[in-house]
């Protein structure tokens, strides 16, 4: 694996979002070696709050996210190269192809596609559109079920409800306007 040295990430929490690296992190790319020094501040993966259910802020890709933050902040390479290195690091860390492509599309969009040519824009659209659909489907299903739940819980007040009691008695509640009439029948 191209990450050199200690495999564990050692960090200390600075505040609710940022973490400070307590042990150096080194990554060997195709032609360069990048050293992230002790004391570097990171937020791990910069995932918007509504999407944390899909991609948490840290995971198998934590080291890749830290190196990417370093590459973007200190600019030893251009933004599009940093994003490409990030995609390769994700693959090397064992991140699944769909998640890897969604994360890469997010950082490319976050970088406003700086330095991207026509080929990169087309590739971005090819990846981003399925990713948006992938996110939209669970959102629409959740919204539909919440709507159905809301409709089903707002039943008319005159529908009788039966509740089974411990000793075989059935409590039948019939709502009549504001008052409820209770009838108990023993079986």
Short mmCIF file of C-alpha atoms in Angstrom, two decimals:
data_model
loop_
_atom_site.label_atom_id
_atom_site.label_comp_id
_atom_site.label_asym_id
_atom_site.label_seq_id
_atom_site.Cartn_x
_atom_site.Cartn_y
_atom_site.Cartn_z
CA UNK A 1 0.00 0.00 0.00
CA UNK A 2 1.42 3.43 -0.89
CA UNK A 3 0.84 4.87 2.59
CA UNK A 4 4.20 4.63 4.30
CA UNK A 5 4.91 4.11 7.99
CA UNK A 6 2.25 3.74 10.66
CA UNK A 7 -1.12 2.61 9.32
CA UNK A 8 -3.11 4.12 12.20
CA UNK A 9 -4.22 7.74 12.08
CA UNK A 10 -3.36 9.55 15.32
CA UNK A 11 -5.31 12.76 15.84
CA UNK A 12 -6.45 15.04 18.64
CA UNK A 13 -9.78 16.84 18.58
CA UNK A 14 -9.42 20.62 18.30
CA UNK A 15 -13.11 21.53 18.13
CA UNK A 16 -16.38 20.02 16.90
CA UNK A 17 -15.17 19.90 13.30
CA UNK A 18 -11.34 19.99 13.18
CA UNK A 19 -8.75 17.46 14.25
CA UNK A 20 -4.97 17.89 14.61
CA UNK A 21 -2.62 15.22 13.29
CA UNK A 22 -0.42 13.82 16.09
CA UNK A 23 1.68 11.47 13.93
CA UNK A 24 2.97 12.21 10.42
CA UNK A 25 1.22 10.69 7.41
CA UNK A 26 3.15 9.88 4.23
CA UNK A 27 1.73 8.87 0.87
CA UNK A 28 3.73 7.71 -2.15
CA UNK A 29 2.00 8.71 -5.39
CA UNK A 30 3.12 7.65 -8.88
CA UNK A 31 5.96 10.19 -9.06
CA UNK A 32 5.85 12.15 -5.79
CA UNK A 33 5.89 11.48 -2.06
CA UNK A 34 3.64 13.69 0.08
CA UNK A 35 4.35 14.21 3.80
CA UNK A 36 1.53 15.52 5.99
CA UNK A 37 3.28 16.89 9.10
CA UNK A 38 2.31 16.61 12.75
CA UNK A 39 0.07 19.54 13.68
CA UNK A 40 -1.83 19.64 10.37
CA UNK A 41 -5.53 20.45 10.89
CA UNK A 42 -8.15 18.41 9.05
CA UNK A 43 -11.89 17.93 9.09
CA UNK A 44 -11.54 14.43 7.60
CA UNK A 45 -14.03 14.00 4.74
CA UNK A 46 -15.91 17.26 4.20
CA UNK A 47 -19.36 15.71 3.95
CA UNK A 48 -22.43 17.96 4.14
CA UNK A 49 -24.52 17.12 7.21
CA UNK A 50 -27.55 15.77 5.27
CA UNK A 51 -25.34 13.18 3.54
CA UNK A 52 -23.50 11.81 6.57
CA UNK A 53 -25.90 8.83 6.62
CA UNK A 54 -24.45 7.82 3.23
CA UNK A 55 -20.80 8.79 3.66
CA UNK A 56 -19.63 9.34 7.25
CA UNK A 57 -16.88 11.89 7.91
CA UNK A 58 -14.34 9.12 8.56
CA UNK A 59 -13.90 5.49 7.61
CA UNK A 60 -11.63 3.42 5.37
CA UNK A 61 -10.88 6.63 3.48
CA UNK A 62 -9.73 8.76 6.45
CA UNK A 63 -6.05 8.80 5.45
CA UNK A 64 -6.99 9.68 1.85
CA UNK A 65 -9.18 12.55 3.10
CA UNK A 66 -6.36 13.93 5.27
CA UNK A 67 -3.83 13.81 2.43
CA UNK A 68 -6.37 15.42 0.08
CA UNK A 69 -6.99 18.24 2.59
CA UNK A 70 -3.22 18.76 2.78
CA UNK A 71 -2.82 18.78 -1.02
CA UNK A 72 -5.64 21.31 -1.42
CA UNK A 73 -4.42 23.59 1.37
CA UNK A 74 -0.69 23.60 0.62
CA UNK A 75 -0.99 23.15 -3.18
CA UNK A 76 2.09 21.08 -4.02
CA UNK A 77 0.01 19.97 -7.03
CA UNK A 78 -2.96 21.51 -8.86
CA UNK A 79 -6.50 20.97 -7.64
CA UNK A 80 -7.46 18.57 -10.43
CA UNK A 81 -4.30 16.51 -9.73
CA UNK A 82 -5.08 16.51 -5.99
CA UNK A 83 -8.57 15.22 -6.79
CA UNK A 84 -7.15 12.51 -9.07
CA UNK A 85 -4.68 11.44 -6.38
CA UNK A 86 -7.60 11.36 -3.94
CA UNK A 87 -9.53 9.01 -6.24
CA UNK A 88 -6.51 6.70 -6.51
CA UNK A 89 -5.99 6.75 -2.71
CA UNK A 90 -9.65 5.80 -2.24
CA UNK A 91 -9.18 2.80 -4.54
CA UNK A 92 -6.01 1.78 -2.70
CA UNK A 93 -7.82 2.06 0.65
CA UNK A 94 -10.45 -0.41 -0.55
CA UNK A 95 -13.35 2.04 -0.88
CA UNK A 96 -16.13 0.59 -3.06
CA UNK A 97 -16.41 1.88 -6.62
CA UNK A 98 -19.79 3.67 -6.18
CA UNK A 99 -18.67 5.41 -2.98
CA UNK A 100 -15.27 6.23 -4.49
CA UNK A 101 -16.86 7.83 -7.54
CA UNK A 102 -19.37 9.80 -5.46
CA UNK A 103 -16.60 11.14 -3.23
CA UNK A 104 -14.45 12.03 -6.22
CA UNK A 105 -17.40 13.77 -7.94
CA UNK A 106 -18.04 15.74 -4.74
CA UNK A 107 -14.44 16.97 -4.41
CA UNK A 108 -14.33 17.84 -8.14
CA UNK A 109 -17.53 19.83 -7.79
CA UNK A 110 -16.25 21.35 -4.54
CA UNK A 111 -13.13 22.47 -6.43
CA UNK A 112 -15.45 24.02 -9.02
CA UNK A 113 -13.87 21.76 -11.62
CA UNK A 114 -10.81 24.02 -11.70
CA UNK A 115 -8.48 23.15 -14.53
CA UNK A 116 -10.96 20.73 -16.04
CA UNK A 117 -11.17 20.29 -19.79
CA UNK A 118 -14.05 18.96 -21.86
CA UNK A 119 -13.11 15.34 -21.15
CA UNK A 120 -13.13 15.92 -17.37
CA UNK A 121 -16.48 17.74 -17.54
CA UNK A 122 -18.03 14.88 -19.49
CA UNK A 123 -16.59 12.34 -17.07
CA UNK A 124 -17.87 14.40 -14.14
CA UNK A 125 -21.39 14.49 -15.61
CA UNK A 126 -21.24 10.77 -16.31
CA UNK A 127 -20.46 10.15 -12.65
CA UNK A 128 -22.46 12.96 -11.01
CA UNK A 129 -25.82 12.21 -12.62
CA UNK A 130 -25.99 8.59 -11.40
CA UNK A 131 -24.73 9.74 -7.99
CA UNK A 132 -27.54 12.29 -7.76
CA UNK A 133 -30.06 9.61 -8.74
CA UNK A 134 -28.52 7.27 -6.17
CA UNK A 135 -29.11 9.93 -3.51
CA UNK A 136 -32.54 10.95 -4.81
CA UNK A 137 -34.09 7.47 -4.70
CA UNK A 138 -33.74 6.95 -0.90
CA UNK A 139 -34.81 10.55 -0.33
CA UNK A 140 -37.97 10.07 -2.40
CA UNK A 141 -38.78 6.72 -0.77
CA UNK A 142 -38.33 8.20 2.72
CA UNK A 143 -40.48 11.19 1.79
CA UNK A 144 -43.20 8.92 0.41
CA UNK A 145 -43.27 6.79 3.56
CA UNK A 146 -43.36 9.87 5.79
CA UNK A 147 -46.26 11.24 3.77
CA UNK A 148 -48.11 7.91 4.00
CA UNK A 149 -47.44 7.76 7.73
CA UNK A 150 -48.82 11.26 8.17
CA UNK A 151 -51.93 10.44 6.13
CA UNK A 152 -52.51 7.17 8.00
CA UNK A 153 -52.12 8.72 11.45
CA UNK A 154 -54.65 11.44 10.71
CA UNK A 155 -57.63 9.07 10.59
CA UNK A 156 -61.14 10.44 11.03
CA UNK A 157 -62.25 10.72 14.68
CA UNK A 158 -65.32 8.44 14.28
CA UNK A 159 -63.38 5.27 13.42
CA UNK A 160 -63.62 2.84 16.38
CA UNK A 161 -60.40 1.57 17.94
CA UNK A 162 -60.22 -1.69 19.90
CA UNK A 163 -57.63 -2.36 22.56
CA UNK A 164 -57.10 -5.85 24.02
CA UNK A 165 -56.94 -5.87 27.81
CA UNK A 166 -55.05 -8.46 29.88
CA UNK A 167 -58.05 -10.53 31.03
CA UNK A 168 -59.73 -10.94 27.68
CA UNK A 169 -61.83 -7.80 27.88
CA UNK A 170 -61.90 -5.59 24.81
CA UNK A 171 -61.98 -1.88 25.32
CA UNK A 172 -63.78 -0.23 22.45
CA UNK A 173 -63.30 3.48 22.12
CA UNK A 174 -65.63 5.43 19.93
CA UNK A 175 -64.76 9.02 19.42
CA UNK A 176 -67.73 11.33 19.28
CA UNK A 177 -66.51 14.86 18.74
CA UNK A 178 -64.39 15.79 21.76
CA UNK A 179 -65.53 13.02 24.09
CA UNK A 180 -64.71 9.33 23.91
CA UNK A 181 -67.24 6.69 24.92
CA UNK A 182 -65.74 3.60 26.52
CA UNK A 183 -67.50 0.25 26.20
CA UNK A 184 -66.08 -2.88 27.75
CA UNK A 185 -67.14 -6.29 26.49
CA UNK A 186 -65.95 -9.54 28.06
CA UNK A 187 -65.23 -12.49 25.81
#
